[in-house]
Tab-separated table of C-alpha atoms in Angstrom:
chain	number	residue	atom	x	y	z
A	10	MET	CA	109.396	118.676	126.253
A	11	LYS	CA	105.929	117.967	124.819
A	12	GLN	CA	105.988	115.168	122.243
A	13	ALA	CA	105.559	116.414	118.708
A	14	SER	CA	102.362	115.480	116.902
A	15	THR	CA	103.040	117.214	113.573
A	16	LEU	CA	106.037	117.435	111.281
A	17	GLU	CA	106.222	121.150	112.027
A	18	GLU	CA	106.500	120.463	115.765
A	19	LEU	CA	109.041	117.688	115.258
A	20	CYS	CA	111.328	119.869	113.136
A	21	ALA	CA	111.090	122.635	115.719
A	22	GLN	CA	112.534	120.219	118.284
A	23	ARG	CA	115.211	118.340	116.332
A	24	ILE	CA	116.419	117.186	112.925
A	25	ALA	CA	113.903	114.820	111.320
A	26	ILE	CA	115.252	111.648	109.714
A	27	ILE	CA	114.007	110.476	106.318
A	28	ASP	CA	114.378	106.919	105.058
A	29	GLY	CA	116.795	105.683	102.403
A	30	ALA	CA	116.554	104.192	98.928
A	31	MET	CA	113.693	101.870	98.000
A	32	GLY	CA	115.257	100.553	94.770
A	33	THR	CA	118.390	99.038	96.289
A	34	MET	CA	116.329	97.404	99.031
A	35	LEU	CA	114.080	95.858	96.383
A	36	GLN	CA	117.145	94.592	94.503
A	37	ARG	CA	118.119	92.603	97.593
A	38	GLU	CA	114.859	90.674	97.307
A	39	SER	CA	115.890	89.155	93.932
A	40	LEU	CA	112.350	89.534	92.613
A	41	THR	CA	111.319	87.795	89.396
A	42	GLU	CA	109.007	88.735	86.540
A	43	GLU	CA	106.320	86.664	88.278
A	44	ASP	CA	106.628	88.795	91.421
A	45	TYR	CA	105.943	91.926	89.413
A	46	ARG	CA	103.055	90.365	87.490
A	47	GLY	CA	101.238	88.492	90.219
A	48	GLU	CA	97.978	86.917	89.129
A	49	ARG	CA	96.324	90.174	88.147
A	50	PHE	CA	98.876	91.135	85.465
A	51	ARG	CA	99.735	87.639	84.256
A	52	ASP	CA	98.582	88.333	80.700
A	53	VAL	CA	100.068	91.804	80.199
A	54	GLN	CA	102.082	91.736	76.952
A	55	LYS	CA	105.035	93.870	78.053
A	56	LEU	CA	107.733	92.826	80.490
A	57	LEU	CA	106.961	94.290	83.933
A	58	LYS	CA	110.133	93.502	85.852
A	59	GLY	CA	111.665	96.801	86.884
A	60	ASN	CA	108.338	98.547	87.354
A	61	SER	CA	108.927	98.871	91.082
A	62	ASP	CA	105.776	100.937	91.683
A	63	LEU	CA	103.656	97.967	90.616
A	64	LEU	CA	104.844	96.000	93.647
A	65	VAL	CA	102.429	97.889	95.903
A	66	LEU	CA	99.750	95.806	94.155
A	67	THR	CA	101.547	92.510	93.488
A	68	ARG	CA	103.990	92.263	96.437
A	69	PRO	CA	102.726	94.669	99.110
A	70	ASP	CA	104.326	92.437	101.738
A	71	ILE	CA	107.796	93.251	100.390
A	72	VAL	CA	107.064	96.990	100.236
A	73	GLU	CA	105.759	97.048	103.809
A	74	LYS	CA	108.761	95.028	105.000
A	75	ILE	CA	111.114	97.661	103.590
A	76	HIS	CA	109.103	100.493	105.137
A	77	ARG	CA	109.275	98.671	108.464
A	78	ALA	CA	113.044	98.213	108.222
A	79	TYR	CA	113.477	101.968	107.848
A	80	LEU	CA	111.080	102.659	110.728
A	81	ASP	CA	113.027	100.223	112.910
A	82	ALA	CA	116.238	102.028	111.915
A	83	GLY	CA	114.811	105.312	113.206
A	84	ALA	CA	113.267	107.033	110.181
A	85	ASP	CA	110.689	109.673	111.112
A	86	ILE	CA	109.542	109.962	107.492
A	87	ILE	CA	109.072	107.058	105.082
A	88	GLU	CA	108.542	107.604	101.356
A	89	THR	CA	105.872	105.793	99.392
A	90	ASN	CA	106.924	103.363	96.687
A	91	THR	CA	105.422	105.616	93.985
A	92	PHE	CA	108.475	107.262	92.425
A	93	SER	CA	107.256	106.672	88.846
A	94	ALA	CA	103.585	106.032	89.536
A	95	GLN	CA	102.130	108.575	87.125
A	96	ALA	CA	100.582	107.911	83.723
A	97	ILE	CA	103.462	109.220	81.591
A	98	SER	CA	106.051	106.881	83.118
A	99	GLN	CA	103.639	103.954	83.473
A	100	ALA	CA	102.837	104.200	79.752
A	101	ASP	CA	106.154	102.412	79.108
A	102	TYR	CA	104.490	99.320	80.579
A	103	GLY	CA	101.030	99.948	79.146
A	104	LEU	CA	99.723	100.568	82.679
A	105	GLU	CA	98.969	104.290	82.578
A	106	ALA	CA	95.368	103.649	83.680
A	107	LEU	CA	96.682	102.400	87.048
A	108	SER	CA	98.191	105.717	88.142
A	109	TYR	CA	95.582	106.701	90.725
A	110	GLU	CA	95.307	103.191	92.174
A	111	LEU	CA	99.083	102.777	92.478
A	112	ASN	CA	99.332	105.945	94.512
A	113	VAL	CA	96.411	105.137	96.781
A	114	GLU	CA	97.896	101.719	97.506
A	115	GLY	CA	101.423	103.095	97.873
A	116	ALA	CA	100.224	105.506	100.537
A	117	LYS	CA	98.232	102.782	102.283
A	118	ARG	CA	101.272	100.507	102.440
A	119	GLY	CA	103.270	103.244	104.161
A	120	ARG	CA	100.426	103.948	106.566
A	121	ALA	CA	100.007	100.233	107.347
A	122	ALA	CA	103.715	99.882	108.099
A	123	ILE	CA	103.558	102.771	110.559
A	124	GLU	CA	100.441	101.417	112.274
A	125	THR	CA	102.069	98.003	112.708
A	126	PHE	CA	105.271	99.595	113.959
A	127	LEU	CA	103.393	101.625	116.588
A	128	ALA	CA	101.271	98.628	117.588
A	129	ASP	CA	104.473	96.665	118.182
A	130	GLY	CA	105.679	99.280	120.659
A	131	GLY	CA	107.437	101.724	118.377
A	132	THR	CA	107.336	105.391	119.263
A	133	GLY	CA	105.862	108.180	117.168
A	134	PRO	CA	105.013	110.267	115.449
A	135	ARG	CA	106.047	108.810	112.076
A	136	PHE	CA	105.013	110.303	108.752
A	137	VAL	CA	104.249	109.062	105.221
A	138	ALA	CA	105.679	111.195	102.410
A	139	GLY	CA	104.105	110.758	98.993
A	140	SER	CA	107.019	110.264	96.597
A	141	ILE	CA	106.595	112.213	93.342
A	142	GLY	CA	109.523	111.472	91.040
A	143	PRO	CA	110.840	113.427	88.041
A	144	MET	CA	109.150	111.196	85.404
A	145	ASN	CA	110.856	109.858	82.272
A	146	ARG	CA	109.960	112.742	79.952
A	147	THR	CA	111.249	116.299	80.093
A	148	THR	CA	109.556	119.575	79.228
A	149	SER	CA	112.821	121.550	79.080
A	150	MET	CA	115.022	119.583	76.726
A	151	SER	CA	114.685	118.212	73.208
A	152	ARG	CA	115.524	114.610	72.370
A	153	ASP	CA	116.318	115.695	68.781
A	154	VAL	CA	119.589	117.607	68.272
A	155	ASP	CA	118.295	118.844	64.915
A	156	ASN	CA	115.077	120.238	66.409
A	157	PRO	CA	115.646	122.119	69.678
A	158	GLY	CA	111.926	122.811	70.038
A	159	ALA	CA	110.850	119.152	69.905
A	160	ARG	CA	109.219	117.802	73.057
A	161	ASP	CA	107.642	114.484	73.985
A	162	VAL	CA	105.267	116.133	76.477
A	163	THR	CA	103.750	119.524	77.153
A	164	PHE	CA	103.534	121.359	80.462
A	165	ASN	CA	99.855	120.422	80.696
A	166	ASP	CA	100.582	116.752	79.962
A	167	VAL	CA	102.935	116.704	82.934
A	168	ARG	CA	100.631	118.788	85.112
A	169	PHE	CA	97.619	116.511	84.566
A	170	ALA	CA	99.657	113.335	85.109
A	171	TYR	CA	101.001	114.661	88.394
A	172	ALA	CA	97.549	115.828	89.524
A	173	ASP	CA	96.189	112.292	89.198
A	174	GLN	CA	99.154	110.970	91.184
A	175	ILE	CA	98.722	113.607	93.891
A	176	ARG	CA	95.018	112.830	94.333
A	177	GLY	CA	95.874	109.167	94.833
A	178	LEU	CA	98.591	109.894	97.384
A	179	LEU	CA	96.328	112.155	99.416
A	180	ASP	CA	93.338	109.806	99.220
A	181	GLY	CA	95.616	106.994	100.406
A	182	GLY	CA	96.547	108.938	103.532
A	183	CYS	CA	99.907	110.665	102.969
A	184	ASP	CA	100.942	113.203	105.583
A	185	LEU	CA	103.081	115.219	103.170
A	186	LEU	CA	104.157	115.312	99.526
A	187	LEU	CA	107.744	115.016	98.322
A	188	VAL	CA	108.646	116.269	94.834
A	189	GLU	CA	112.054	114.660	94.490
A	190	THR	CA	115.061	113.942	92.289
A	191	ILE	CA	114.306	117.033	90.208
A	192	PHE	CA	116.527	117.264	87.145
A	193	ASP	CA	114.163	119.412	85.067
A	194	THR	CA	112.828	122.455	86.910
A	195	LEU	CA	109.946	122.902	84.473
A	196	ASN	CA	108.691	119.402	85.333
A	197	CYS	CA	108.974	120.406	88.989
A	198	LYS	CA	106.994	123.583	88.372
A	199	ALA	CA	104.272	121.514	86.680
A	200	ALA	CA	104.176	119.258	89.758
A	201	LEU	CA	103.919	122.249	92.103
A	202	PHE	CA	101.195	123.772	89.908
A	203	ALA	CA	99.274	120.491	90.076
A	204	ILE	CA	99.726	120.279	93.856
A	205	GLU	CA	98.285	123.756	94.319
A	206	GLU	CA	95.331	122.906	92.073
A	207	VAL	CA	94.572	119.727	94.027
A	208	PHE	CA	94.894	121.567	97.347
A	209	GLU	CA	92.391	124.144	96.133
A	210	GLU	CA	89.888	121.558	94.916
A	211	ARG	CA	90.119	119.654	98.221
A	212	GLY	CA	90.085	122.735	100.443
A	213	SER	CA	93.003	121.412	102.497
A	214	ARG	CA	96.796	121.282	102.385
A	215	VAL	CA	99.672	119.111	103.573
A	216	PRO	CA	103.370	120.048	103.838
A	217	VAL	CA	105.345	119.876	100.583
A	218	MET	CA	109.030	118.999	100.398
A	219	VAL	CA	111.035	119.781	97.246
A	220	SER	CA	114.346	118.066	96.489
A	221	VAL	CA	116.628	118.732	93.519
A	222	THR	CA	119.379	116.575	92.009
A	223	ILE	CA	122.810	117.959	91.142
A	224	THR	CA	124.291	115.629	88.570
A	225	ASP	CA	128.031	116.269	88.996
A	226	ALA	CA	130.675	118.511	90.550
A	227	SER	CA	129.672	121.419	88.322
A	228	GLY	CA	126.809	122.076	90.725
A	229	ARG	CA	124.120	122.113	88.041
A	230	THR	CA	120.985	120.130	87.359
A	231	LEU	CA	120.769	117.984	84.234
A	232	SER	CA	118.819	120.795	82.551
A	233	GLY	CA	121.632	123.227	83.368
A	234	GLN	CA	120.525	125.252	86.384
A	235	THR	CA	122.727	126.245	89.292
A	236	ILE	CA	121.432	125.822	92.843
A	237	GLU	CA	120.672	129.542	93.136
A	238	ALA	CA	118.790	129.568	89.815
A	239	PHE	CA	116.782	126.537	90.893
A	240	TRP	CA	115.793	128.134	94.180
A	241	ASN	CA	114.762	131.347	92.433
A	242	SER	CA	112.607	129.276	90.062
A	243	VAL	CA	110.605	127.530	92.790
A	244	SER	CA	110.757	129.854	95.799
A	245	HIS	CA	107.318	131.306	95.002
A	246	PHE	CA	105.697	128.071	96.190
A	247	PRO	CA	104.834	127.798	99.921
A	248	MET	CA	106.915	124.676	100.553
A	249	PHE	CA	107.835	123.102	103.881
A	250	SER	CA	111.440	122.465	102.852
A	251	VAL	CA	113.851	122.460	99.935
A	252	GLY	CA	116.819	120.171	99.591
A	253	MET	CA	118.951	117.846	97.558
A	254	ASN	CA	119.004	114.106	96.973
A	255	CYS	CA	120.607	111.382	94.897
A	256	ALA	CA	123.504	111.504	92.369
A	257	LEU	CA	126.179	112.751	94.773
A	258	GLY	CA	127.515	111.322	97.999
A	259	ALA	CA	127.525	113.373	101.184
A	260	ALA	CA	131.054	114.734	100.791
A	261	GLN	CA	130.455	115.870	97.192
A	262	MET	CA	127.068	117.320	98.108
A	263	ARG	CA	128.370	119.423	100.992
A	264	PRO	CA	129.263	122.698	99.169
A	265	PHE	CA	125.958	122.759	97.283
A	266	MET	CA	123.905	122.034	100.400
A	267	GLU	CA	125.784	124.793	102.186
A	268	GLU	CA	124.917	127.230	99.397
A	269	LEU	CA	121.270	126.191	99.369
A	270	SER	CA	120.938	126.503	103.139
A	271	GLN	CA	122.275	130.059	102.966
A	272	ILE	CA	119.855	131.288	100.298
A	273	ALA	CA	116.673	129.305	101.058
A	274	SER	CA	114.052	130.919	103.279
A	275	VAL	CA	112.601	127.540	104.321
A	276	ARG	CA	113.975	124.403	106.000
A	277	THR	CA	116.544	122.373	104.098
A	278	SER	CA	116.720	118.619	103.565
A	279	CYS	CA	119.526	116.368	102.439
A	280	TYR	CA	119.563	112.720	101.481
A	281	PRO	CA	122.678	111.718	99.520
A	282	ASN	CA	123.300	108.331	98.008
A	283	ALA	CA	126.458	106.250	98.358
A	284	GLY	CA	128.486	108.553	96.105
A	285	LEU	CA	129.167	108.249	92.402
A	286	PRO	CA	129.722	104.708	91.012
A	287	ASN	CA	133.326	103.573	90.644
A	288	ALA	CA	134.822	102.071	87.492
A	289	PHE	CA	133.232	98.712	88.290
A	290	GLY	CA	129.722	100.080	88.818
A	291	GLY	CA	129.980	99.674	92.580
A	292	PHE	CA	130.133	102.242	95.355
A	293	ASP	CA	133.117	103.051	97.530
A	294	GLU	CA	131.087	104.864	100.201
A	295	THR	CA	130.437	102.866	103.371
A	296	PRO	CA	127.808	103.452	106.083
A	297	GLU	CA	130.646	104.549	108.362
A	298	SER	CA	132.126	107.096	105.947
A	299	MET	CA	128.699	108.440	105.029
A	300	SER	CA	127.666	108.863	108.658
A	301	GLU	CA	130.905	110.712	109.365
A	302	SER	CA	130.199	113.136	106.515
A	303	LEU	CA	126.596	113.644	107.575
A	304	SER	CA	127.530	114.264	111.189
A	305	ASP	CA	129.609	117.165	109.923
A	306	PHE	CA	126.469	118.547	108.218
A	307	VAL	CA	124.690	118.486	111.594
């Protein structure tokens, strides 16, 4: 069989493997406020610890090490460390002006990890997915119970913030875009609108993956949609795949993934986490139990 050179060719041959969580891997590094600040952000007034996206500038070595660990483990697709790297989320740290740069550098770190991996004898192809997270503001829900129409952001606010992020990811060399952990479908639609606008202005396209989050066993997103309603809301967009991630473990995710795979007209993706936290804030899922559940999906 001819070796795949594109994601399309790879998925025609076998199931593609995406990487795992960035946040928990960063937690293992026991990073300090100084790691997040580096020399460049030493005098920033706000605390920066927890702004994981900033590490592509201040600790790129750590970010590349994590990418490499996932490549060594067999991931075909690695996600950039840019989950919250748009102006609206970065405003919490006073760093909204860094949005474009964070995404360029996030993409470059993923690309560098792949190049090093291949140079060391690893096999390809491997792909960089530009991670576009849900942001920390919602266009669908009010924060004020006495004013249902109140919003912190407008559709255009979200659209423009995502467009800047998308330009950075593409300029940094991403092979595809991943709109992920969607809890508010209107935010997702703003991201997809922005993606289409950027594609048109550049005169080129890359594959787009879309991944929704079901928050509990009710099978609904945080903003209240069922899986079928979500798919009907986004199916107009020419995406490469639609799927689910986060919140639920593999066993709990199974019935909703099964439903999505039956109604979606595109490929499906699935990347669960280690289940819901137990009473002590830990996770009962093990690599062995998760792999057993996922093998059943296959």
